[in-house]
């Protein structure tokens, strides 16, 4: 089980959280203007790297707030957590 | 064997011994007509049918670990074809028909056992969906029955059908021709048969790049040097995004850990396979006597072949709810694999934007049952450059056209 450091509550068991998938995916500004190809990209395609991944978590059984994390999907190590709206931290 | 049969012989004594080497490990040549990336069940079956059905034998299967050490070694071997949509019935039923003659075809024992699969319904909506699926299956020539709780109990006497549990059993769908097989033997059978026909099995050879020139793939870079290829067929399961990415092809996949576990060896108590989406568990009993159980994926993306313990805990409490008799069984072993999940819970099998590069992926939690069927169709696709009619609906383009094959109802926890 992951130990996830909620930016507000500190480290808690993964079982307290809900996963939200890739972070920083913006809703298209003008969806009607998109081609089918672009709409498909937005709807169905998410990054799936083996390595650093910026993702969303919600602390559902705690403060109930959403936040972002950068986790290495090859090792599960969490390198950073940050609040929604903040830029993705650069990991050396 | 009848459900209540008891034997004084210890479980497992009737199983064949571990075989000697069934194929000779090959040294990579400098070039092949077809290079298959990934030596799991799908890669091996594809190699076999390329050689057998299409006479293409200048083929290498490149595997970064040992042959069939990925999900092929980790799955819970459930075989069934009772999916909802016509497209799915087409490919899964083709696979099931091949399973029915596969031991003979490969000349190798697979312990294929058509002991049936029960999918339980626990709510009125479950019941409606299940009955609809039974009707859809029958229209497609797939054997399917709707069973009342009492009939469920007849098929599997250890299921608790009392009405006062948290999720009472309201009935279930039953596919008598469904069942299980011995996954390792399936891999070895395909590998041996393909190697006998001239296919090179190359282990400890990781593909680290794809050579693309003028929109066409020309070879692969590997940890054992570059290999030129007329065609490249990807069959890398959980690592499909990584490998396709080497050619700049992005796939609508997310890789997740999926866990399973076995109990200690027990007397035969469980005659069939029972799955329940609502309480989130499925159980069968292996030939040797272990109870084999699994549940759903871990929520977060990961390439680690292990999952979180709370997922196992939840799955065990669900199992006890259905099978109170398991209360004193011990867990012997848990493990995980990395599965490639698509947005519509259906696979992607076909062409890519890069010429001569083919993709087979997205089987997620349920691709073992498809092994012979997809091998057959993927081999056709690679050999002819055109999808087989049975895998044509599972193109990469469907995510752009919107013609999805949504099998979440039949595939959620159910593998
Ligand atoms: C716990 C668990 C339970 C399951 N239960 C069922 C079930 O009951 N019924 C069912 O139908 N399905 C089940 N599945 C799903 C099934 O196992 C998979 O869908 C299926 O095995 C995928 O095809 P494969 O056998 O070719 O995959 P794999 O065996 O994973 O083969 C892919 C191979 O590609 C190799 N590879 C990856 N990257 C590279 C590279 N760069 N270079 C070279 N080689 C590479 C990997 O090492 C691997 O050996 C289960 C899966 C898991 C994990
Ligand atoms: Zn919190």
XYZ file of C-alpha atoms and ligand atoms in Angstrom:
561
model
C 0.000 0.000 0.000
C 1.245 3.479 -0.848
C 1.918 6.007 1.893
C 0.672 9.230 0.363
C 1.629 12.608 1.844
C -1.523 14.728 1.592
C -0.394 18.381 1.349
C -2.886 19.257 4.090
C -2.985 16.190 6.360
C 0.437 14.613 6.004
C 1.245 10.956 5.237
C -1.780 8.636 5.149
C -2.536 5.143 3.826
C -3.516 4.808 0.188
C -6.858 3.312 1.288
C -7.944 6.831 2.376
C -7.538 8.236 -1.132
C -9.331 8.155 -4.449
C -7.278 8.142 -7.640
C -7.908 10.717 -10.358
C -5.517 9.763 -13.160
C -3.285 12.117 -15.130
C -3.043 15.708 -13.857
C -2.969 18.932 -15.899
C -5.429 17.767 -18.589
C -7.381 20.908 -19.421
C -10.908 20.840 -20.817
C -10.686 22.113 -24.410
C -11.500 25.817 -24.671
C -13.775 25.315 -27.665
C -14.774 21.641 -27.834
C -16.998 22.144 -30.865
C -14.014 23.396 -32.853
C -12.022 20.208 -32.374
C -11.571 17.623 -35.111
C -12.617 14.040 -34.308
C -8.948 13.225 -33.913
C -8.389 16.032 -31.378
C -11.563 15.159 -29.488
C -10.463 11.512 -29.284
C -7.099 12.641 -27.899
C -8.801 14.665 -25.211
C -11.365 12.007 -24.348
C -9.466 8.728 -24.492
C -5.707 9.264 -24.613
C -3.748 9.810 -21.416
C -0.025 9.570 -20.867
C 1.074 6.161 -19.590
C 4.779 6.576 -18.868
C 6.995 4.067 -17.114
C 8.643 6.718 -14.968
C 7.609 10.115 -13.605
C 3.864 10.771 -13.838
C 1.925 13.811 -12.622
C -1.396 12.554 -11.276
C -4.399 13.584 -9.218
C -5.483 12.215 -5.852
C -8.411 13.086 -3.623
C -8.153 12.559 0.128
C -11.709 11.188 0.279
C -11.511 9.741 3.793
C -9.648 12.780 5.169
C -9.798 16.436 4.181
C -11.690 15.542 0.973
C -9.476 17.839 -1.096
C -7.909 17.142 -4.483
C -4.183 17.580 -4.998
C -1.476 16.497 -7.429
C 1.494 14.191 -7.016
C 4.514 13.289 -9.094
C 5.085 9.551 -8.737
C 7.486 7.206 -10.489
C 5.310 4.437 -11.939
C 8.317 2.120 -12.213
C 9.079 2.256 -8.469
C 5.910 3.830 -6.961
C 8.121 6.407 -5.230
C 6.286 9.701 -4.698
C 8.661 12.565 -5.485
C 6.395 15.522 -4.792
C 2.870 16.510 -3.832
C 1.456 19.954 -4.628
C -1.820 21.817 -4.564
C -4.184 22.107 -7.487
C -3.317 25.196 -9.521
C 0.369 25.032 -8.692
C 2.752 24.161 -11.539
C 4.227 20.681 -11.791
C 7.486 20.713 -9.815
C 10.651 19.926 -11.710
C 12.191 16.693 -10.386
C 15.946 16.473 -10.851
C -15.482 -35.613 -11.493
C -18.657 -34.951 -9.527
C -18.572 -31.918 -7.269
C -18.526 -34.023 -4.136
C -16.057 -36.632 -5.289
C -13.388 -37.356 -2.705
C -10.080 -38.928 -3.449
C -7.523 -40.567 -1.224
C -4.747 -39.673 -3.675
C -3.161 -36.363 -2.763
C -4.146 -33.523 -5.074
C -1.744 -33.011 -7.951
C -0.345 -36.528 -8.294
C -2.043 -36.963 -11.661
C -0.337 -33.925 -13.166
C 2.405 -34.485 -15.732
C 5.978 -33.859 -14.595
C 7.837 -30.727 -15.560
C 9.110 -31.244 -19.087
C 12.687 -31.076 -20.297
C 13.520 -28.172 -22.597
C 10.847 -27.947 -25.255
C 12.617 -25.501 -27.554
C 16.234 -24.472 -28.040
C 16.986 -20.886 -27.137
C 18.057 -19.160 -30.378
C 20.763 -16.578 -31.044
C 19.249 -13.547 -32.757
C 19.857 -13.400 -36.523
C 20.473 -10.034 -38.181
C 17.117 -9.975 -39.916
C 13.691 -11.645 -39.910
C 10.574 -11.400 -42.030
C 8.563 -10.857 -38.852
C 9.741 -9.820 -35.395
C 7.252 -10.300 -32.571
C 7.884 -8.125 -29.501
C 6.816 -9.964 -26.357
C 6.950 -13.681 -25.615
C 3.718 -14.015 -23.661
C 0.808 -16.188 -24.706
C -0.267 -13.800 -27.443
C 3.182 -13.432 -29.005
C 3.707 -17.200 -28.958
C 0.276 -18.017 -30.386
C 0.793 -15.415 -33.111
C 4.136 -16.985 -34.029
C 2.545 -20.426 -34.187
C -0.315 -19.384 -36.471
C 2.010 -17.275 -38.674
C 3.956 -20.469 -39.318
C 1.053 -22.889 -39.421
C -1.672 -20.917 -41.207
C 0.449 -18.649 -43.381
C 3.707 -20.527 -43.929
C 5.727 -17.608 -42.524
C 8.530 -19.173 -40.480
C 11.326 -16.589 -40.654
C 10.005 -15.236 -37.372
C 11.603 -14.259 -34.068
C 9.817 -13.860 -30.747
C 11.796 -11.367 -28.645
C 11.209 -11.545 -24.907
C 12.905 -9.268 -22.414
C 12.620 -11.764 -19.568
C 11.965 -15.464 -19.847
C 9.321 -16.858 -22.140
C 5.804 -16.337 -20.768
C 7.048 -14.865 -17.475
C 4.712 -11.860 -17.719
C 0.942 -11.956 -17.385
C 0.901 -15.359 -19.020
C 2.525 -16.742 -15.852
C 0.346 -14.666 -13.537
C -3.224 -14.963 -14.748
C -6.007 -16.999 -13.198
C -6.756 -18.856 -16.459
C -10.479 -18.214 -16.751
C -11.732 -18.999 -20.243
C -15.205 -17.962 -21.395
C -16.866 -16.249 -24.344
C -20.034 -14.799 -22.802
C -19.367 -11.130 -23.534
C -22.227 -8.806 -24.481
C -21.591 -7.423 -27.950
C -21.510 -9.204 -31.309
C -17.922 -8.074 -31.969
C -16.746 -9.632 -28.711
C -18.754 -12.807 -29.183
C -17.003 -13.144 -32.553
C -13.428 -13.139 -31.300
C -13.910 -14.764 -27.879
C -16.086 -17.563 -29.250
C -13.556 -18.150 -32.045
C -10.968 -18.539 -29.284
C -13.159 -20.920 -27.272
C -13.722 -23.108 -30.325
C -9.954 -23.251 -30.861
C -9.432 -24.135 -27.174
C -11.752 -27.096 -27.683
C -9.315 -28.638 -30.176
C -6.058 -27.122 -29.006
C -4.503 -30.013 -27.081
C -4.816 -32.125 -30.185
C -3.632 -29.388 -32.504
C -0.520 -28.599 -30.445
C 0.051 -32.184 -29.403
C 0.544 -31.009 -25.858
C -1.553 -31.390 -22.666
C -3.113 -28.109 -21.542
C -5.365 -29.331 -18.704
C -8.205 -27.545 -20.482
C -11.228 -28.172 -18.289
C -14.704 -27.057 -19.349
C -16.102 -26.875 -15.852
C -18.366 -23.880 -16.596
C -18.383 -20.294 -15.356
C -21.062 -18.737 -13.163
C -21.462 -14.938 -13.116
C -23.590 -14.060 -10.091
C -26.199 -11.306 -9.928
C -26.819 -9.509 -6.637
C -29.215 -6.690 -7.507
C -32.219 -6.229 -9.755
C -30.088 -4.275 -12.217
C -27.543 -7.128 -12.180
C -30.389 -9.532 -12.969
C -31.648 -7.449 -15.900
C -28.149 -7.008 -17.320
C -27.402 -10.699 -16.898
C -30.582 -11.913 -18.557
C -29.961 -9.495 -21.409
C -26.438 -10.862 -21.782
C -27.726 -14.459 -21.799
C -30.114 -13.556 -24.618
C -27.385 -11.726 -26.543
C -25.062 -14.710 -26.123
C -27.669 -17.128 -27.432
C -28.340 -14.987 -30.488
C -24.616 -15.243 -31.183
C -24.510 -19.011 -30.764
C -22.702 -18.775 -27.426
C -23.977 -21.244 -24.819
C -25.568 -19.373 -21.918
C -28.214 -20.001 -19.309
C -29.893 -17.948 -16.622
C -29.937 -19.829 -13.315
C -32.108 -19.213 -10.250
C -30.384 -19.129 -6.843
C -31.384 -22.782 -6.271
C -29.887 -23.770 -9.623
C -26.735 -21.824 -8.743
C -26.522 -23.916 -5.594
C -26.922 -27.102 -7.619
C -24.004 -26.182 -9.855
C -21.848 -24.962 -6.969
C -23.043 -26.297 -3.600
C -20.660 -24.181 -1.505
C -22.122 -20.819 -2.607
C -24.169 -19.210 0.165
C -27.562 -18.352 -1.340
C -29.320 -17.383 1.896
C -31.331 -14.188 1.472
C -30.084 -12.474 4.632
C -26.506 -11.708 3.580
C -25.321 -8.251 2.586
C -25.415 -9.049 -1.155
C -27.813 -11.974 -1.633
C -27.434 -14.136 -4.741
C -30.430 -13.396 -6.983
C -29.313 -15.786 -9.693
C -26.516 -16.055 -12.184
C -25.518 -16.614 -15.770
C -23.872 -19.925 -16.587
C -21.702 -20.835 -19.540
C -21.130 -24.605 -19.370
C -18.418 -24.638 -22.085
C -16.309 -22.103 -20.195
C -13.558 -23.194 -17.809
C -9.848 -23.060 -17.076
C -6.550 -24.355 -18.479
C -2.986 -24.600 -17.215
C -1.422 -21.308 -18.357
C 2.207 -22.466 -18.352
C 1.374 -25.521 -20.437
C -0.472 -23.319 -22.919
C 2.614 -21.140 -23.337
C 4.938 -24.131 -23.585
C 2.624 -25.877 -26.052
C 2.562 -22.871 -28.369
C 6.309 -22.236 -27.962
C 7.219 -25.836 -28.735
C 4.884 -26.047 -31.724
C 6.119 -22.722 -33.130
C 9.783 -23.636 -32.556
C 9.201 -26.988 -34.289
C 7.981 -25.022 -37.317
C 11.165 -22.910 -37.341
C 10.370 -19.856 -35.195
C 13.277 -18.464 -33.107
C 12.550 -17.985 -29.398
C 14.927 -15.313 -28.099
C 14.842 -14.712 -24.383
C 16.522 -11.954 -22.342
C 16.282 -9.684 -25.347
C 14.563 -6.395 -24.579
C 13.403 -4.180 -27.409
C 14.687 -0.684 -26.641
C 13.791 1.087 -29.874
C 11.910 0.775 -33.155
C 13.549 1.922 -36.395
C 11.133 3.927 -38.506
C 12.114 5.303 -41.921
C 9.692 7.229 -44.146
C 6.723 6.149 -42.081
C 7.630 2.476 -42.219
C 9.183 0.262 -39.550
C 12.396 -1.438 -40.643
C 13.705 -3.101 -37.515
C 14.171 -3.081 -33.772
C 16.937 -2.064 -31.401
C 17.491 -4.580 -28.628
C 19.746 -5.274 -25.675
C 21.278 -7.966 -27.908
C 21.865 -5.665 -30.863
C 19.852 -4.338 -33.790
C 17.586 -6.712 -35.739
C 16.114 -5.809 -39.131
C 12.500 -6.790 -39.743
C 10.096 -6.811 -42.660
C 7.250 -6.460 -40.190
C 7.077 -5.863 -36.454
C 4.170 -7.198 -34.384
C 3.830 -5.772 -30.869
C 2.490 -8.115 -28.177
C 3.907 -6.522 -25.041
C 0.722 -6.432 -22.904
C 1.351 -4.140 -19.880
C 4.333 -2.476 -21.599
C 2.545 -1.734 -24.885
C 2.512 2.056 -24.351
C 6.258 2.067 -23.761
C 7.096 -0.046 -26.805
C 4.667 1.673 -29.200
C 6.067 4.974 -27.976
C 9.428 4.028 -29.541
C 7.736 4.531 -32.923
C 5.863 7.645 -31.825
C 2.547 5.774 -31.688
C 0.374 6.649 -28.694
C -2.230 4.207 -27.490
C -5.290 4.831 -25.300
C -3.980 2.595 -22.522
C -3.345 2.858 -18.805
C -1.144 0.242 -17.125
C -2.312 -1.019 -13.747
C -1.280 -3.766 -11.330
C -3.709 -6.689 -11.133
C -3.351 -9.148 -8.271
C -4.387 -12.707 -7.611
C -3.741 -15.254 -4.883
C -3.959 -18.927 -4.061
C -4.809 -20.837 -0.910
C -3.034 -23.903 0.360
C -3.957 -27.176 -1.381
C -7.425 -28.382 -0.451
C -9.629 -31.350 -1.276
C -11.866 -30.695 -4.279
C -14.666 -28.459 -2.966
C -15.288 -26.075 -5.839
C -16.447 -27.685 -9.092
C -16.765 -24.638 -11.351
C -15.665 -20.994 -11.666
C -17.666 -18.341 -9.812
C -17.374 -14.642 -10.553
C -19.185 -11.735 -8.982
C -18.805 -8.171 -10.165
C -20.894 -6.726 -7.361
C -18.989 -8.200 -4.431
C -15.798 -8.019 -6.471
C -14.177 -11.419 -6.448
C -13.852 -14.558 -8.521
C -12.826 -18.050 -7.478
C -11.952 -21.378 -9.017
C -10.035 -24.397 -7.762
C -6.910 -25.406 -9.641
C -6.228 -29.014 -10.603
C -3.709 -29.364 -7.790
C -6.236 -28.118 -5.227
C -5.440 -24.464 -4.577
C -8.333 -22.029 -4.511
C -7.450 -19.390 -7.092
C -8.911 -15.947 -6.451
C -8.673 -12.514 -7.919
C -10.438 -9.204 -7.997
C -10.091 -5.886 -9.787
C -7.094 -3.736 -10.674
C -5.305 -1.378 -8.309
C -6.637 2.104 -9.015
C -3.345 3.909 -9.661
C -1.224 3.464 -12.794
C 1.897 1.444 -12.141
C 4.440 -0.787 -13.829
C 5.316 -2.482 -10.540
C 4.275 -6.130 -10.612
C 2.728 -5.861 -7.177
C -0.389 -4.311 -5.777
C -1.736 -2.979 -2.520
C -2.813 -5.221 0.335
C -6.125 -3.461 0.965
C -7.270 -4.717 -2.450
C -6.588 -8.294 -1.322
C -8.346 -7.714 1.996
C -11.458 -6.471 0.231
C -11.386 -9.431 -2.132
C -11.058 -11.898 0.751
C -14.017 -10.421 2.597
C -16.045 -10.702 -0.604
C -14.989 -14.338 -1.024
C -16.033 -15.163 2.544
C -19.397 -13.541 1.972
C -20.064 -15.924 -0.916
C -18.212 -18.967 0.428
C -18.359 -19.135 4.242
C -16.607 -22.524 3.961
C -13.357 -20.707 3.038
C -13.112 -19.079 6.471
C -10.368 -21.388 7.680
C -8.379 -21.650 4.459
C -4.968 -19.983 4.449
C -3.560 -17.722 1.787
C -0.417 -19.309 0.420
C 0.807 -16.758 -2.075
C -0.213 -13.449 -3.658
C 1.265 -11.820 -6.750
C 0.592 -9.174 -9.353
C 0.975 -8.480 -13.048
C 0.760 -5.270 -15.068
C -2.292 -5.083 -17.311
C -3.021 -2.637 -20.147
C -6.525 -1.219 -19.789
C -8.478 0.525 -22.570
C -11.327 3.024 -22.167
C -13.953 0.520 -23.415
C -12.590 -2.679 -21.809
C -12.020 -4.167 -25.264
C -8.658 -4.905 -26.893
C -6.853 -3.113 -29.715
C -5.707 -5.458 -32.492
C -4.676 -4.219 -35.897
C -2.725 -1.714 -37.941
C -0.932 1.402 -36.675
C -0.148 4.723 -38.374
C 3.347 3.290 -39.036
C 3.492 0.943 -42.015
C 4.366 -2.700 -41.272
C 3.998 -2.060 -37.540
C 1.092 -3.921 -35.928
C -0.343 -3.720 -32.463
C -2.067 -6.216 -30.194
C -2.769 -4.815 -26.747
C -5.424 -3.589 -24.364
C -6.594 -7.032 -23.280
C -6.360 -5.702 -19.745
C -7.584 -8.196 -17.178
C -8.978 -10.730 -19.650
C -6.665 -11.717 -22.485
C -5.659 -15.248 -21.476
C -8.940 -16.713 -22.728
C -8.345 -15.081 -26.099
C -4.847 -16.528 -26.584
C -5.531 -18.929 -29.496
C -8.188 -16.685 -31.037
C -6.109 -13.550 -31.037
C -3.015 -15.432 -32.170
C -5.019 -16.686 -35.142
C -6.450 -13.268 -36.077
C -3.287 -11.263 -35.353
C -1.229 -13.654 -37.475
C -3.710 -13.083 -40.319
C -3.416 -9.304 -39.846
C 0.386 -9.394 -39.902
C 0.603 -11.860 -42.794
C -1.862 -10.094 -45.095
C -1.551 -6.496 -43.940
C -5.335 -6.436 -43.440
C -7.264 -7.116 -40.247
C -9.036 -10.466 -39.979
C -12.822 -9.846 -39.978
C -12.929 -10.898 -36.306
C -10.422 -8.276 -35.152
C -11.442 -5.516 -37.593
C -13.872 -4.003 -35.027
C -11.002 -3.715 -32.523
C -9.017 -1.143 -34.507
C -7.148 1.779 -33.003
C -9.344 4.111 -35.103
C -12.470 3.221 -33.144
C -11.477 5.773 -30.509
C -11.668 8.475 -33.195
C -14.782 7.222 -34.982
C -16.513 6.597 -31.660
C -17.446 3.013 -32.551
C -16.413 1.645 -29.158
C -17.105 -1.919 -28.021
C -18.055 -1.224 -24.417
C -17.618 -4.423 -22.425
C -17.402 -2.928 -18.933
C -20.506 -4.878 -17.944
C -19.028 -8.227 -18.921
C -15.402 -7.467 -18.094
C -15.206 -5.262 -14.988
C -13.918 -7.591 -12.280
C -14.682 -10.513 -14.519
C -11.626 -11.675 -16.394
C -3.460 -11.479 -11.829
C -3.993 -11.634 -13.229
C -5.107 -12.439 -13.451
C -5.624 -12.592 -14.742
N -6.655 -13.451 -14.927
C -7.127 -13.693 -16.185
C -8.146 -14.667 -16.382
O -8.614 -15.336 -15.442
N -8.603 -14.871 -17.659
C -8.120 -14.148 -18.717
O -8.601 -14.340 -19.829
N -7.117 -13.226 -18.551
C -6.601 -12.990 -17.315
N -5.595 -12.067 -17.125
C -5.120 -11.259 -18.280
C -4.116 -12.001 -19.138
O -3.089 -12.534 -18.328
C -3.510 -11.056 -20.187
O -4.526 -10.329 -20.860
C -2.697 -11.791 -21.231
O -1.796 -12.683 -20.616
C -1.933 -10.787 -22.089
O -1.279 -11.392 -23.192
P 0.175 -12.087 -23.062
O 0.005 -13.447 -22.516
O 0.816 -12.007 -24.378
O 0.880 -11.107 -21.998
P 2.298 -11.292 -21.268
O 2.490 -12.674 -20.819
O 2.397 -10.211 -20.251
O 3.307 -11.031 -22.461
C 3.884 -9.788 -22.806
C 5.374 -9.992 -22.822
O 6.027 -8.873 -23.411
C 7.274 -8.756 -22.797
N 7.820 -7.428 -23.067
C 7.381 -6.237 -22.589
N 8.155 -5.236 -23.045
C 9.100 -5.810 -23.833
C 10.196 -5.293 -24.582
N 10.469 -3.982 -24.618
N 10.978 -6.175 -25.277
C 10.717 -7.501 -25.242
N 9.704 -8.044 -24.550
C 8.900 -7.204 -23.853
C 6.967 -9.008 -21.334
O 8.130 -9.348 -20.607
C 5.952 -10.138 -21.419
O 6.535 -11.416 -21.278
C -5.041 -11.887 -15.841
C -3.934 -11.072 -15.622
C -3.386 -10.949 -14.331
C -2.189 -10.084 -14.119
Zn -5.935 15.439 3.395
